[in-house]
Tab-separated table of C-alpha atoms and ligand atoms in Angstrom:
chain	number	residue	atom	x	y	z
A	1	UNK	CA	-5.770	-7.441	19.764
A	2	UNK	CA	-2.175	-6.000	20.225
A	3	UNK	CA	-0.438	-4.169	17.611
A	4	UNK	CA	2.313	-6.897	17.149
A	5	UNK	CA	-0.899	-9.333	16.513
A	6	UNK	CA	-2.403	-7.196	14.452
A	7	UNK	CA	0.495	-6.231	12.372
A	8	UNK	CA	1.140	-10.373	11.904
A	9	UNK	CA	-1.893	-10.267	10.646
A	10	UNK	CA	-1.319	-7.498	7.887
A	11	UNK	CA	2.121	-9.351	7.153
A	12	UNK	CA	0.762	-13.134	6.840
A	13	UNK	CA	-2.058	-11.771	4.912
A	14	UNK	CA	-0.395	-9.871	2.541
A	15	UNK	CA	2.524	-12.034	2.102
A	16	UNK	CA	-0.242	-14.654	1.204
A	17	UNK	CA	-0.782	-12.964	-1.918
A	18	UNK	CA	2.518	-11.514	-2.844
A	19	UNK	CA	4.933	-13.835	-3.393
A	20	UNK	CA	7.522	-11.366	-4.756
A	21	UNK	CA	7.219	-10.168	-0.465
A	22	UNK	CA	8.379	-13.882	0.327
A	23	UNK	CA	11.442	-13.779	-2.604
A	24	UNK	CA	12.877	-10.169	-1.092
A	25	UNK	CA	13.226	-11.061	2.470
A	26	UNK	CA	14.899	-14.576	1.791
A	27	UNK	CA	17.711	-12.915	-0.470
A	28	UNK	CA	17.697	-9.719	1.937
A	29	UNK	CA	18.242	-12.603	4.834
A	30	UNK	CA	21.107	-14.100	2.323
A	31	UNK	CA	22.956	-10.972	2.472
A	32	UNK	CA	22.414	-10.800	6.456
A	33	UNK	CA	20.524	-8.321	6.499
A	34	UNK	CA	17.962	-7.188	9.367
A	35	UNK	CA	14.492	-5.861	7.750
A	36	UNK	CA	12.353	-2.598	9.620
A	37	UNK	CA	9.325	-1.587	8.102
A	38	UNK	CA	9.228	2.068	7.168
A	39	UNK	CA	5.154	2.169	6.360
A	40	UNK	CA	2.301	0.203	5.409
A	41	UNK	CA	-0.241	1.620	3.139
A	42	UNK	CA	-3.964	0.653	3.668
A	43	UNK	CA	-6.614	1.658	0.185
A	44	UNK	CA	-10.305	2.312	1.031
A	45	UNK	CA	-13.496	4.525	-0.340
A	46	UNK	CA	-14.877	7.353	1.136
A	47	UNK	CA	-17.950	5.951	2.226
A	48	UNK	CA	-19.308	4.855	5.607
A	49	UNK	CA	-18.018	2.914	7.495
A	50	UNK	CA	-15.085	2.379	5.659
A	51	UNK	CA	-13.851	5.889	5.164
A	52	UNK	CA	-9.994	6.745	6.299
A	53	UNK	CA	-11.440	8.362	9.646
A	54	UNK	CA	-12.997	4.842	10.559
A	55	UNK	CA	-9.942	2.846	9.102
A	56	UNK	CA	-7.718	5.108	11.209
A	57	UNK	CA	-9.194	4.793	14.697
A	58	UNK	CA	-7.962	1.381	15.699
A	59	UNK	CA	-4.961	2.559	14.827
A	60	UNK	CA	-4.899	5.661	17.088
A	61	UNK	CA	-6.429	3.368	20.067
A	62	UNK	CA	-2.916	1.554	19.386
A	63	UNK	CA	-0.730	4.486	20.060
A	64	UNK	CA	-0.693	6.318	16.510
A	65	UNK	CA	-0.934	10.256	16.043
A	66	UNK	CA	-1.598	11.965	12.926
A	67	UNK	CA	1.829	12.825	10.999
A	68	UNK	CA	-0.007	14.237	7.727
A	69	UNK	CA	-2.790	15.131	5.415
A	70	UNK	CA	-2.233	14.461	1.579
A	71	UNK	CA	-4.450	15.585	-1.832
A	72	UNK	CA	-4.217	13.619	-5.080
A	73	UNK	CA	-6.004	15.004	-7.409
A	74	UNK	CA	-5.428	13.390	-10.849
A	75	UNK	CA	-6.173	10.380	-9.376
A	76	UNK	CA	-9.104	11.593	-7.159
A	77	UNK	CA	-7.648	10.238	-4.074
A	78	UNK	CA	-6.803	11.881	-0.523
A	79	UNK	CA	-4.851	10.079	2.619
A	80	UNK	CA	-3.656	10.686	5.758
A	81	UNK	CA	-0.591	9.634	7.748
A	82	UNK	CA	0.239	8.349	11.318
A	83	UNK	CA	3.249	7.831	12.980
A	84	UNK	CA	3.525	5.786	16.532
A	85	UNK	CA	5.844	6.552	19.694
A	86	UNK	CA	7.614	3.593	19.500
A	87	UNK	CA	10.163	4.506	16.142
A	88	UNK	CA	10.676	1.013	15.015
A	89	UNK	CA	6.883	0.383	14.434
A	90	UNK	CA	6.003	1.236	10.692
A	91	UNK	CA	4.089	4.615	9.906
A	92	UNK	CA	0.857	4.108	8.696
A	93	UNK	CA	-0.774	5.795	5.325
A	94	UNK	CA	-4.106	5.100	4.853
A	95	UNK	CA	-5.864	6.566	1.180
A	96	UNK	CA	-9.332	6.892	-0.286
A	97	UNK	CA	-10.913	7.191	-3.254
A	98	UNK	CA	-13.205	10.267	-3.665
A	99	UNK	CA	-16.108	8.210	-4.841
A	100	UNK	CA	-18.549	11.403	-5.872
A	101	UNK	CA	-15.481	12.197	-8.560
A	102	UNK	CA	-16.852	9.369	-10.583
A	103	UNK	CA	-19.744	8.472	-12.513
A	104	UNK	CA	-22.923	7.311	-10.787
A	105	UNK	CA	-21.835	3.390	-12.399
A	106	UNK	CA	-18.981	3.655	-10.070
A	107	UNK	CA	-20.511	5.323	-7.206
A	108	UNK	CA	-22.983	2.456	-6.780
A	109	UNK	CA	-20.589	-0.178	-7.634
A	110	UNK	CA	-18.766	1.259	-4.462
A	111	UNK	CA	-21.510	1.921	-2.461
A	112	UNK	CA	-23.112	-1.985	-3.027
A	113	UNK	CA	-19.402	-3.391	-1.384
A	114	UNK	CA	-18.861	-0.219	1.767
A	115	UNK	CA	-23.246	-1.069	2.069
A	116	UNK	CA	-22.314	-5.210	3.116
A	117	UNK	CA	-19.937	-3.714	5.937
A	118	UNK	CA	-22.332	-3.123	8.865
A	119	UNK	CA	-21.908	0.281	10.407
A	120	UNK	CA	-20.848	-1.482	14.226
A	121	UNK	CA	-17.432	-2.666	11.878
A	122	UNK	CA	-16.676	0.870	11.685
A	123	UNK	CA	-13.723	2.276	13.533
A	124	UNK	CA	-13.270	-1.039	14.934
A	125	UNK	CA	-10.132	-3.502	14.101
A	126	UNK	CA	-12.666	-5.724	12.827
A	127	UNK	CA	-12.345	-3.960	10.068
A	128	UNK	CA	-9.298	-5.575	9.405
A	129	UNK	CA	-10.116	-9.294	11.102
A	130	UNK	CA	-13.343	-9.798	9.281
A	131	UNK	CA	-12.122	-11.123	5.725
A	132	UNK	CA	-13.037	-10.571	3.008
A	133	UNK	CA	-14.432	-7.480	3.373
A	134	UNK	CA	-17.731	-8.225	0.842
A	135	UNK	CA	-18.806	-10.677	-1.317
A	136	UNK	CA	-16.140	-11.577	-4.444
A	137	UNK	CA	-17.195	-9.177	-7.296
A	138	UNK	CA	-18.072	-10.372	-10.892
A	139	UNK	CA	-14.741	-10.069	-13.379
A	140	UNK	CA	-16.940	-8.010	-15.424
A	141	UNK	CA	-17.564	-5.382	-13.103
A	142	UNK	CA	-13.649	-5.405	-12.082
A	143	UNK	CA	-13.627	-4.575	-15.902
A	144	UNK	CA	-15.607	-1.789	-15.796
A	145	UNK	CA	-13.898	-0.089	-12.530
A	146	UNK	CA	-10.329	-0.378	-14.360
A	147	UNK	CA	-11.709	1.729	-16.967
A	148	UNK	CA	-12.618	4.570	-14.314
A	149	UNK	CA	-10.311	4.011	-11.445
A	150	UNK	CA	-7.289	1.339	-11.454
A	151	UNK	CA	-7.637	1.940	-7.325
A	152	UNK	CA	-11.227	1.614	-7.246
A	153	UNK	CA	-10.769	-1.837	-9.464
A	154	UNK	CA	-8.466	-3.074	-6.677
A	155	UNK	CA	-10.028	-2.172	-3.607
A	156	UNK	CA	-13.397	-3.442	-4.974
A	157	UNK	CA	-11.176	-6.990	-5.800
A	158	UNK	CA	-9.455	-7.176	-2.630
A	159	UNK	CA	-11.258	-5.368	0.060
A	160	UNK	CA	-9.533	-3.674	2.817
A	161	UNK	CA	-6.399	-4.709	3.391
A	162	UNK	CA	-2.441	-3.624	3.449
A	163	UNK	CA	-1.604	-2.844	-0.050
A	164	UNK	CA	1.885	-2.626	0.544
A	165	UNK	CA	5.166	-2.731	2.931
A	166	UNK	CA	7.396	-0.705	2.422
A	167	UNK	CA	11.292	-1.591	3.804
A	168	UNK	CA	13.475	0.879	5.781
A	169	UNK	CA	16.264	1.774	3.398
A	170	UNK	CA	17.842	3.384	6.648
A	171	UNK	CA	18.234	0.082	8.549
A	172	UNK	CA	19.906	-1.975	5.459
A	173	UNK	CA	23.508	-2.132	5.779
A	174	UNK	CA	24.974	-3.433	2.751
A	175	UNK	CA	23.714	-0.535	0.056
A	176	UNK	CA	24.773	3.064	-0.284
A	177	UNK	CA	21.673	4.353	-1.921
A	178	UNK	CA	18.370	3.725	-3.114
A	179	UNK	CA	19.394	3.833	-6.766
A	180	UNK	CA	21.840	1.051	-5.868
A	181	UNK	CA	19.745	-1.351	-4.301
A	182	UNK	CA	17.311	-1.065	-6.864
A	183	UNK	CA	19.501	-2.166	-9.518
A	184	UNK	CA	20.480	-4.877	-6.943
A	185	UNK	CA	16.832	-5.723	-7.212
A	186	UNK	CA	16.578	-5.550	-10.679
A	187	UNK	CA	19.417	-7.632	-10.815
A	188	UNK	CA	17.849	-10.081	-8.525
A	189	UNK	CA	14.996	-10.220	-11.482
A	190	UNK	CA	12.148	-7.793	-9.683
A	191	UNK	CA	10.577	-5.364	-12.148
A	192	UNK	CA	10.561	-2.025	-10.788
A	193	UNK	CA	7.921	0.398	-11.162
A	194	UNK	CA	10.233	3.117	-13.556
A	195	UNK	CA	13.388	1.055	-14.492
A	196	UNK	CA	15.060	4.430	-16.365
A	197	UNK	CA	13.823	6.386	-12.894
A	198	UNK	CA	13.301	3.786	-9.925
A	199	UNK	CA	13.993	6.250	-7.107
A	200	UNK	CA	11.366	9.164	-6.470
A	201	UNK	CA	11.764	11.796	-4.367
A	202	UNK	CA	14.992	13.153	-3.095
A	203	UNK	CA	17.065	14.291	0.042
A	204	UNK	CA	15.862	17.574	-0.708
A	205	UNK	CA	12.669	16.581	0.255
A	206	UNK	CA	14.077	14.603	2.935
A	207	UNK	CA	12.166	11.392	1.445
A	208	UNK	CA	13.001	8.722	-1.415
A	209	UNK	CA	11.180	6.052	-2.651
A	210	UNK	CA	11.147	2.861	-5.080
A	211	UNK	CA	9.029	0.074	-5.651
A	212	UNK	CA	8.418	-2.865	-7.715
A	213	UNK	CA	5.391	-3.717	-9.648
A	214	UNK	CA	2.583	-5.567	-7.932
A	215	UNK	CA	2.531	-9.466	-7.993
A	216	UNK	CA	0.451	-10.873	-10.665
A	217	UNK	CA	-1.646	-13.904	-8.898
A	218	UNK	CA	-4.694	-15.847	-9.987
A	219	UNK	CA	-7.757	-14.249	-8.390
A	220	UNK	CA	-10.991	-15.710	-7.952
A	221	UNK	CA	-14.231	-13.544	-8.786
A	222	UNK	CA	-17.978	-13.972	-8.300
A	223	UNK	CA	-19.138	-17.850	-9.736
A	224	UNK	CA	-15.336	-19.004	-9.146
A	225	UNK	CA	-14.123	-18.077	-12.093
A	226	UNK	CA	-10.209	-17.312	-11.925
A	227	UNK	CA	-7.809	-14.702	-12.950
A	228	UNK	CA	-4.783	-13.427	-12.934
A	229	UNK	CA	-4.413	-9.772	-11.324
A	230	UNK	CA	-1.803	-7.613	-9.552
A	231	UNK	CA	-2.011	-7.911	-6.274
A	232	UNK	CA	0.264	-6.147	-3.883
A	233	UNK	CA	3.759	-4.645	-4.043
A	234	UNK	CA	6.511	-4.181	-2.439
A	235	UNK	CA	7.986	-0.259	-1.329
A	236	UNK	CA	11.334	0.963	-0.321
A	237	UNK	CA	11.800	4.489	1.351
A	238	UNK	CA	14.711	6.175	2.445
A	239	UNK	CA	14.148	9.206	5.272
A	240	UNK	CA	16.779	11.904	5.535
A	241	UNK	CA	17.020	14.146	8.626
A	242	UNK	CA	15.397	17.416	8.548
A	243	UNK	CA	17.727	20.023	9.319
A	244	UNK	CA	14.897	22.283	11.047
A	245	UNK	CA	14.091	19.786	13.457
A	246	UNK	CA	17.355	17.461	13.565
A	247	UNK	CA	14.710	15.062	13.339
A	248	UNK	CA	14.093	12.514	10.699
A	249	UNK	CA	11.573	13.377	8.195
A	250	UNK	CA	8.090	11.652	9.162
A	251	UNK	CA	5.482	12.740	6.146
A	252	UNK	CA	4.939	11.701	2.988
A	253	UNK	CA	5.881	13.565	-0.891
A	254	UNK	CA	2.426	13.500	-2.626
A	255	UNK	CA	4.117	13.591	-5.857
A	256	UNK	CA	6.267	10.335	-5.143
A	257	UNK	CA	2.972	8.616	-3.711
A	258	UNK	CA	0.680	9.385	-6.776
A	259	UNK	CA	3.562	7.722	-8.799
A	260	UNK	CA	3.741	4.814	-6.697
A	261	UNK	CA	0.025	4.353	-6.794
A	262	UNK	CA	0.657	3.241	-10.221
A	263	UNK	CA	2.356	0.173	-9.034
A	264	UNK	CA	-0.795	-2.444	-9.002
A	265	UNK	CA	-1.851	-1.093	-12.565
A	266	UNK	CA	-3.290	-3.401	-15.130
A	267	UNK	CA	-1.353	-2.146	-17.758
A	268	UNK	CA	2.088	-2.096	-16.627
A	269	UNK	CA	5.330	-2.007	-18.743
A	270	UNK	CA	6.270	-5.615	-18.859
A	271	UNK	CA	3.254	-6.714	-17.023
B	1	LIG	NI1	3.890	3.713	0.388
């Protein structure tokens, strides 16, 4: 598989279950503009063979390099970046959860869903392909994870797969900052992750950031029963140029990311 197949296949599939992803393209389209991808963000555990390492090879056999190395520690997370030659394909950040920072409940919870992903999946694209990812966990456990980990909850829900897009701020033409178009999406009726605050990060640090909350969608667990979770979300990043290099800035600002983690939360203002 290509990359332009493969990132279809992100797109359709996370589109699928974000319909707020759908609702900010057609009125982005209205106002004519032309939508670039800054990053998508893949979620996993830190267990064979779904650890970031594994998740990230496909991608390097597709032209990516490593751009960056990241430590969240509140949340007991870690990720890693990668950037591709060709500028207008999107970055790539890839997380996990630091499973052993939990309590042996969760550790085997996590360990039952990496265990039904045979090992010759990892470092493959299949990976990705193959979906789901395990068999549809019981509401009750999803329950239980929440109360631990809010990540582990989701990944265990929704298996591996792009958590979020985030658009290019740099290749819209009708806004003069972030801060702007966020209140243009807030105006549009999107709930943003900090409405007081929407834009973390600054050109200081050569990186913003915004994002709404995650869709809310019906989601079937173990024995069919149904619903309704936060799904995915949409990001927005703007990139500065960084006057040591003259180049423009390719990493990621922990701090904004462990904010924007919060965006598929359970408990969300207004959710
Ligand atoms: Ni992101």
């Amino acid at each position: 598989m290509n990359l332009d197949r493969l990132l279809d296949m992100f797109w359709n599939d996370y589109a699928a279950i974000t319909p707020d992803a759908h609702e900010i393209h057609r009125r982005l389209a209205e106002r004519g503009e032309t939508i670039v991808n800054d990053h998508i963000a893949l979620r996993t555990f830190d267990l064979d063979p779904i650890r970031v390492d594994s998740l990230a090879k496909p991608f390097a056999e597709l032209g990516y390099r490593p751009s960056g190395e990241y430590a969240f520690e509140e949340k007991r997370l870690r990720a890693r970046s990668f950037v591709h030659a060709d500028p207008t394909r999107p970055r790539v950040f890839i997380s996990e959860l630091i499973t052993g920072a939990f309590s042996d409940e969760l550790q085997s919870a996590c360990k039952s869903l990496a265990a039904q992903v045979p090992a010759t999946r990892g470092g493959t694209i299949d990976l990705f392909t193959t979906v789901p990812s395990w068999k549809k966990i019981d509401h009750t456990s999803y329950e239980r994870l929440l109360t631990e980990s809010e990540y582990a909850a989701w990944v265990a829900a929704f298996g591996i797969r792009v958590n979020h897009f985030t658009i290019s701020f740099n290749h819209l033409k009708g806004f003069e900052s972030l801060r702007q178009f966020c209140a243009w999406l807030a105006s549009c009726g999107f709930r943003l992750l900090d409405p007081d605050n929407p834009v973390a990060g600054s050109p200081e640090v050569l990186l913003e950031q915004s994002s709404i909350l995650a869709s809310r969608i019906p989601w079937e667990f173990a024995g069919g029963e149904r619903v309704e979770i936060p799904s995915c979300y949409y990001e927005f990043a703007r990139r500065y140029t960084d006057p040591s290099t003259g180049l423009l800035y390719e990493g990621f600002i922990a701090k904004s990311a462990d904010k924007l983690f919060e965006s598929t939360n359970v408990k969300q203002r207004g959710a």
